[in-house]
PDB file of C-alpha atoms in Angstrom:
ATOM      1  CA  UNK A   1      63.404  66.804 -22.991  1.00  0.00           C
ATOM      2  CA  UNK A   2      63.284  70.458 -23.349  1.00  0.00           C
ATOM      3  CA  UNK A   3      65.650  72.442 -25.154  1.00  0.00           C
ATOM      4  CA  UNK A   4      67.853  73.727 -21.948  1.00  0.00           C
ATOM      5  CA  UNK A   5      68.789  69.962 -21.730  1.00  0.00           C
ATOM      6  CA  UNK A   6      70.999  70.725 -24.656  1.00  0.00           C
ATOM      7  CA  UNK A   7      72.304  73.216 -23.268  1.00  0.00           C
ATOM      8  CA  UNK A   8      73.890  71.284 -20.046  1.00  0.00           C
ATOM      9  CA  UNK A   9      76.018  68.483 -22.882  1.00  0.00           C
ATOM     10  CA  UNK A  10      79.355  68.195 -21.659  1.00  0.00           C
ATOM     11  CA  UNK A  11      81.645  70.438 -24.365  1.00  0.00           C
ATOM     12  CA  UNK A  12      85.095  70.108 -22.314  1.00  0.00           C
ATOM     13  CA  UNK A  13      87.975  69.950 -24.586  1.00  0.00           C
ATOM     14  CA  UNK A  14      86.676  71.738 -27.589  1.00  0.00           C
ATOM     15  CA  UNK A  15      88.288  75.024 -28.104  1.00  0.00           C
ATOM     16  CA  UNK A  16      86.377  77.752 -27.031  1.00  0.00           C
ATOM     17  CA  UNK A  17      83.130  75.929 -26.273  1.00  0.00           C
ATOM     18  CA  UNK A  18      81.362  76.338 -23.173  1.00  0.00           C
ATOM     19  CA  UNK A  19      83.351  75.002 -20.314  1.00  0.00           C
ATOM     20  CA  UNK A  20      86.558  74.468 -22.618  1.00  0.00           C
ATOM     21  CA  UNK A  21      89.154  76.599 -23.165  1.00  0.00           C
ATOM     22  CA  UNK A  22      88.816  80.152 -24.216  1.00  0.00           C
ATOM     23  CA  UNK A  23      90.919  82.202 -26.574  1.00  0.00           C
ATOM     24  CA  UNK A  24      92.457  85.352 -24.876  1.00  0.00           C
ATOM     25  CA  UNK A  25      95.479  86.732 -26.688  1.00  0.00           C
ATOM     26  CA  UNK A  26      95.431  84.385 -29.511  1.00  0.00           C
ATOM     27  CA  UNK A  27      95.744  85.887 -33.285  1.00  0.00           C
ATOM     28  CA  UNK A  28      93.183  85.229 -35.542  1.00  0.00           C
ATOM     29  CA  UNK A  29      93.176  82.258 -37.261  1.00  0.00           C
ATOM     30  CA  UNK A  30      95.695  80.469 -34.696  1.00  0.00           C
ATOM     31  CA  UNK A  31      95.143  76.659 -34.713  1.00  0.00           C
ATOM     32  CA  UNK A  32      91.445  76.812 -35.446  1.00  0.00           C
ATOM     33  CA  UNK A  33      92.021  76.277 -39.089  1.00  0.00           C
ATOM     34  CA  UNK A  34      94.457  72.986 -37.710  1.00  0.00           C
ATOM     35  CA  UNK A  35      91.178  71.039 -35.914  1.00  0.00           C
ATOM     36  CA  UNK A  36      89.108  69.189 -38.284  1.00  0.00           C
ATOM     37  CA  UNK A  37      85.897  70.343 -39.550  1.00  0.00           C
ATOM     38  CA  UNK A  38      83.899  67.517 -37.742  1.00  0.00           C
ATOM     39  CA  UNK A  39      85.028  65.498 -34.592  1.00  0.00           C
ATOM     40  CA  UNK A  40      82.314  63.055 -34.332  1.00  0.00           C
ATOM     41  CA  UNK A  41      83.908  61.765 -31.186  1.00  0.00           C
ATOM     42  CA  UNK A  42      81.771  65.341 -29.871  1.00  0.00           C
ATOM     43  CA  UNK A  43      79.180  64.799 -31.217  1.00  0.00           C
ATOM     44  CA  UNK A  44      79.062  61.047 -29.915  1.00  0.00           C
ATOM     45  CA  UNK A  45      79.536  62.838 -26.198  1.00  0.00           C
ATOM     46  CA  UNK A  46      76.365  64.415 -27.268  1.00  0.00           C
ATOM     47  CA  UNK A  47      74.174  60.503 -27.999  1.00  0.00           C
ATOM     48  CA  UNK A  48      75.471  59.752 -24.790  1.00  0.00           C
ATOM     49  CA  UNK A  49      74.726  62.076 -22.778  1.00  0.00           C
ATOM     50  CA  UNK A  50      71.419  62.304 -23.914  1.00  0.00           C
ATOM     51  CA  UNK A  51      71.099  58.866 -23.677  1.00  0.00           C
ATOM     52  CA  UNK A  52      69.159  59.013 -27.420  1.00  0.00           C
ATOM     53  CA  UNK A  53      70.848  59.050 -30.699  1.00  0.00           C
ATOM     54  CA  UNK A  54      67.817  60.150 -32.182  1.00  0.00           C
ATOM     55  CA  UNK A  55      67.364  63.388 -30.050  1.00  0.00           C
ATOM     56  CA  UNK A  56      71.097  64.706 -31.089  1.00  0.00           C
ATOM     57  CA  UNK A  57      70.480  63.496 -34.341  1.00  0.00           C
ATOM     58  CA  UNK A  58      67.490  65.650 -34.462  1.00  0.00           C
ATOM     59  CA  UNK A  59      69.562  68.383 -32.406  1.00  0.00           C
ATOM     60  CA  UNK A  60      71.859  68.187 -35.783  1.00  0.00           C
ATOM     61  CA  UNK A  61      69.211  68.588 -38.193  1.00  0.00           C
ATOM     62  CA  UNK A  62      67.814  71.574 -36.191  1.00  0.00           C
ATOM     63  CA  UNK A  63      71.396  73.076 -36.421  1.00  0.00           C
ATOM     64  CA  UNK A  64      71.370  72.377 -40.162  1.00  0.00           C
ATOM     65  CA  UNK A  65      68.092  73.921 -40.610  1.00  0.00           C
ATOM     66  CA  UNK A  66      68.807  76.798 -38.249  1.00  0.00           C
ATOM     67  CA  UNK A  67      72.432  77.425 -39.912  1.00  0.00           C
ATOM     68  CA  UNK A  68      71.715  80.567 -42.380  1.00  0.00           C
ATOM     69  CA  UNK A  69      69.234  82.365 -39.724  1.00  0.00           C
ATOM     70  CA  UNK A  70      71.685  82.309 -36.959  1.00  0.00           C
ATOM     71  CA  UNK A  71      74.591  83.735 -39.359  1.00  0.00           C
ATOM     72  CA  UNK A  72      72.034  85.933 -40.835  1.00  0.00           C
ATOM     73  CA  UNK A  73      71.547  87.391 -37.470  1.00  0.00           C
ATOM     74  CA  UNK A  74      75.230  87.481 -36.290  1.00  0.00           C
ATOM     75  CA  UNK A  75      75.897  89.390 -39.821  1.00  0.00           C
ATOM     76  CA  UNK A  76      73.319  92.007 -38.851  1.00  0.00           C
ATOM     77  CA  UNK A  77      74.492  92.443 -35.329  1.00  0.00           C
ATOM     78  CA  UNK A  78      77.799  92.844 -35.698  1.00  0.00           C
ATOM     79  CA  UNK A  79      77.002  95.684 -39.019  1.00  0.00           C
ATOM     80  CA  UNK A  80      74.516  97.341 -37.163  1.00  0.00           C
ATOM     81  CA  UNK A  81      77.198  97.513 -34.336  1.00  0.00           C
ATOM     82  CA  UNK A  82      74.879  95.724 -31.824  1.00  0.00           C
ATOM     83  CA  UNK A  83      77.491  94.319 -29.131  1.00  0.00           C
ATOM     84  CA  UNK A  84      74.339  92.327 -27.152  1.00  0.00           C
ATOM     85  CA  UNK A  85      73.008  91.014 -30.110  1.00  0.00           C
ATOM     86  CA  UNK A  86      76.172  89.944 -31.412  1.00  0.00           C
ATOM     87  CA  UNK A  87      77.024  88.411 -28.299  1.00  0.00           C
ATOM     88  CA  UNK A  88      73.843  86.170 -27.889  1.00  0.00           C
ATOM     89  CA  UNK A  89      74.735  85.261 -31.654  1.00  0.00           C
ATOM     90  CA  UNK A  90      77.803  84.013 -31.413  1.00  0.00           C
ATOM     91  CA  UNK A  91      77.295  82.139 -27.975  1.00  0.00           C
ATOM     92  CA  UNK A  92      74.584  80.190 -29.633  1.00  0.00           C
ATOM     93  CA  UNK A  93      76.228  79.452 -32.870  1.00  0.00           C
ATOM     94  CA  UNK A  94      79.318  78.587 -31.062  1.00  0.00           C
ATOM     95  CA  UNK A  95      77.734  76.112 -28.531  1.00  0.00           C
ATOM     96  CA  UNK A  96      75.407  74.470 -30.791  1.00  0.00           C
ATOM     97  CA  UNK A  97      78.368  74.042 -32.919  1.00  0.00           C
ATOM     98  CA  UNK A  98      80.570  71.890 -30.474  1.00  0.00           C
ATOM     99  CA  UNK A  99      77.447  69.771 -29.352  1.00  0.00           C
ATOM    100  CA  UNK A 100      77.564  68.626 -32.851  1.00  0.00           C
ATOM    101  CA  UNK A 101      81.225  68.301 -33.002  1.00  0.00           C
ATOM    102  CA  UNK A 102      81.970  71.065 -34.900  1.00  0.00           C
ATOM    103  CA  UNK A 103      85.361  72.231 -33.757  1.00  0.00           C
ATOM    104  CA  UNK A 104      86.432  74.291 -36.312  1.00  0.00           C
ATOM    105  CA  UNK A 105      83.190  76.370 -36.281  1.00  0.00           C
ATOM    106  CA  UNK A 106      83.443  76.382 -32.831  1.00  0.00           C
ATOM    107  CA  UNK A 107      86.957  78.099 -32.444  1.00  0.00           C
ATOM    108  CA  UNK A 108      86.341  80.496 -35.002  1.00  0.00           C
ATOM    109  CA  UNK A 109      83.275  81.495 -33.362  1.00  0.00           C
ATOM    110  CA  UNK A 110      85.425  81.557 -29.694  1.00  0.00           C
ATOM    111  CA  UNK A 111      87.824  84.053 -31.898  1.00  0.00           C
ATOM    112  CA  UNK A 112      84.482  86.419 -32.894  1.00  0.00           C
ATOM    113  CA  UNK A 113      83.589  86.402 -28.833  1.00  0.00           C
ATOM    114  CA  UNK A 114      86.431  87.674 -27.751  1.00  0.00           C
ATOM    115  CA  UNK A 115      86.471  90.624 -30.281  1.00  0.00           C
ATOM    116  CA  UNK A 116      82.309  91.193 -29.444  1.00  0.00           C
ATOM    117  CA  UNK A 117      83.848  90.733 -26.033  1.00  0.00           C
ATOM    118  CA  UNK A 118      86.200  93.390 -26.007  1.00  0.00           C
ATOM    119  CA  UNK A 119      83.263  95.128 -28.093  1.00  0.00           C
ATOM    120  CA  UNK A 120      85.738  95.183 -31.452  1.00  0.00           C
ATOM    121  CA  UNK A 121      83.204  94.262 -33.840  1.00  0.00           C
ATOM    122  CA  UNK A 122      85.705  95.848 -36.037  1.00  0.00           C
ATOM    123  CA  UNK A 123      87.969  92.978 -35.861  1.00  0.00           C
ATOM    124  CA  UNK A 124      85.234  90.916 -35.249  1.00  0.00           C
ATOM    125  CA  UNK A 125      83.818  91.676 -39.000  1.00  0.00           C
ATOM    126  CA  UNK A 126      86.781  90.140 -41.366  1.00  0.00           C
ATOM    127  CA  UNK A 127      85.857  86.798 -39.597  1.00  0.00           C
ATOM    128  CA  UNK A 128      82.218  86.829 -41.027  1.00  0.00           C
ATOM    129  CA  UNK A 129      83.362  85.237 -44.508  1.00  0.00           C
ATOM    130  CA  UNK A 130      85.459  82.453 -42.604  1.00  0.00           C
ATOM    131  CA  UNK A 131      82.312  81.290 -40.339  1.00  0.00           C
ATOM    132  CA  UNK A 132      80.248  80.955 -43.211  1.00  0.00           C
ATOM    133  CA  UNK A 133      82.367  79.001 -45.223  1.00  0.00           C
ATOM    134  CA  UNK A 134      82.967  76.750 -42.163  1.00  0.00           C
ATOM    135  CA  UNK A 135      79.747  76.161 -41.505  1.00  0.00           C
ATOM    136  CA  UNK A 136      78.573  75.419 -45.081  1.00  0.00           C
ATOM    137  CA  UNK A 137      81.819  72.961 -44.577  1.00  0.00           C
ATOM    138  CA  UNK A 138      80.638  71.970 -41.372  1.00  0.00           C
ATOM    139  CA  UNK A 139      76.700  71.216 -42.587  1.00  0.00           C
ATOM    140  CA  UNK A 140      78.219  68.992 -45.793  1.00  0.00           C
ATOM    141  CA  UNK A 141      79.909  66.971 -42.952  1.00  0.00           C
ATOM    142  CA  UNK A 142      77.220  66.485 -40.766  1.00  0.00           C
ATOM    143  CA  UNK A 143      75.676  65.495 -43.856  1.00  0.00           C
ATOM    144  CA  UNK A 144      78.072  62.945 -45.403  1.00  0.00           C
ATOM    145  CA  UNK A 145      77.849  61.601 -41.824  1.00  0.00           C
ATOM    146  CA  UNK A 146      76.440  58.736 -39.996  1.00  0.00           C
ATOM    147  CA  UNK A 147      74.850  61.857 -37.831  1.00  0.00           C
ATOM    148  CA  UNK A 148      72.943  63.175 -41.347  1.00  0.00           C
ATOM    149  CA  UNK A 149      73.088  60.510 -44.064  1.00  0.00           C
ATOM    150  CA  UNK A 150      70.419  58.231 -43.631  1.00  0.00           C
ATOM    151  CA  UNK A 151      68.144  60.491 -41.239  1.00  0.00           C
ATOM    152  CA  UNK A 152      64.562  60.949 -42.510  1.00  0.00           C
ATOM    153  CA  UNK A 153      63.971  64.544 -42.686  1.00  0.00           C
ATOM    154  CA  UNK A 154      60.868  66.081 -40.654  1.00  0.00           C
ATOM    155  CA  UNK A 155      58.270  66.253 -42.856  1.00  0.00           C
ATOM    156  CA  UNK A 156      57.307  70.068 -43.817  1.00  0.00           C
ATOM    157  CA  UNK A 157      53.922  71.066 -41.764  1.00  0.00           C
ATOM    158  CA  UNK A 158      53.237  73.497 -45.027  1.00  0.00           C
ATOM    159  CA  UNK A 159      52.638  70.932 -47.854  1.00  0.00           C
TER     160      UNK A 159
END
């Protein structure tokens, strides 16, 4: 299954993920910090559309694993005033975030498109301390989950 496969999961009805709703005109912080951390009821879309628990499983770890590069990078975009960059940043993070159910992340990250959208990466900037500490929040879940709890990591290819 190659990676674009992932990219086709069905994210309707998660705020501001890919073929949901978007969020023109709302203020930040509106309802986002209402949806729960972790819907697994997404991220169950995601086993069944794939038709293997184990490959969104391991899509999950990959997120977990990827987490602090991708932020990394939207933190350097969006200082370095880099409207592309920061736009390919926050599309990933925010669709990789609903395939694994993570609403909140996701609609915060909708809220940071529309500023990089609008090319505000002024307004777009206060929201860098929220989207960490959701997605820290958003990793424990995954974690304390069926999704993360009992998988066997991938064993490390340098020792």
């Amino acid at each position: 299954m190659s990676s674009s496969d992932f990219r086709e999961a069905n994210v309707e009805g998660v705020p501001g993920a890919a073929g949901g709703g978007h969020f023109a005109g709302l203020p930040h912080g509106s309802h986002v910090s209402a949806d729960p951390i972790l819907d697994l009821a997404e991220f169950q879309l995601l086993e069944d559309q794939l038709d293997n628990p184990r490959i969104a499983r391991d899509f999950a770890r990959d997120f977990v694993r990827l987490w602090e590069a991708r932020h990394q990078t939207l933190r350097t975009a969006v200082e370095h005033g880099d409207v592309p960059a920061a736009l390919d940043a926050i599309l990933s993070l925010r669709t990789s975030s609903a395939m694994v159910g993570g609403v909140r992340l996701a609609g915060l990250a909708g809220q940071m498109e529309e500023h990089i959208n609008n090319g505000d990466l002024g307004q777009a900037r206060p929201l860098l301390h929220e989207l960490a500490e959701c997605g820290e929040s958003t990793i424990q879940e995954l974690k304390e989950s069926y999704v993360l709890k009992n998988s066997t990591p991938e064993p490390d290819p340098t020792g």
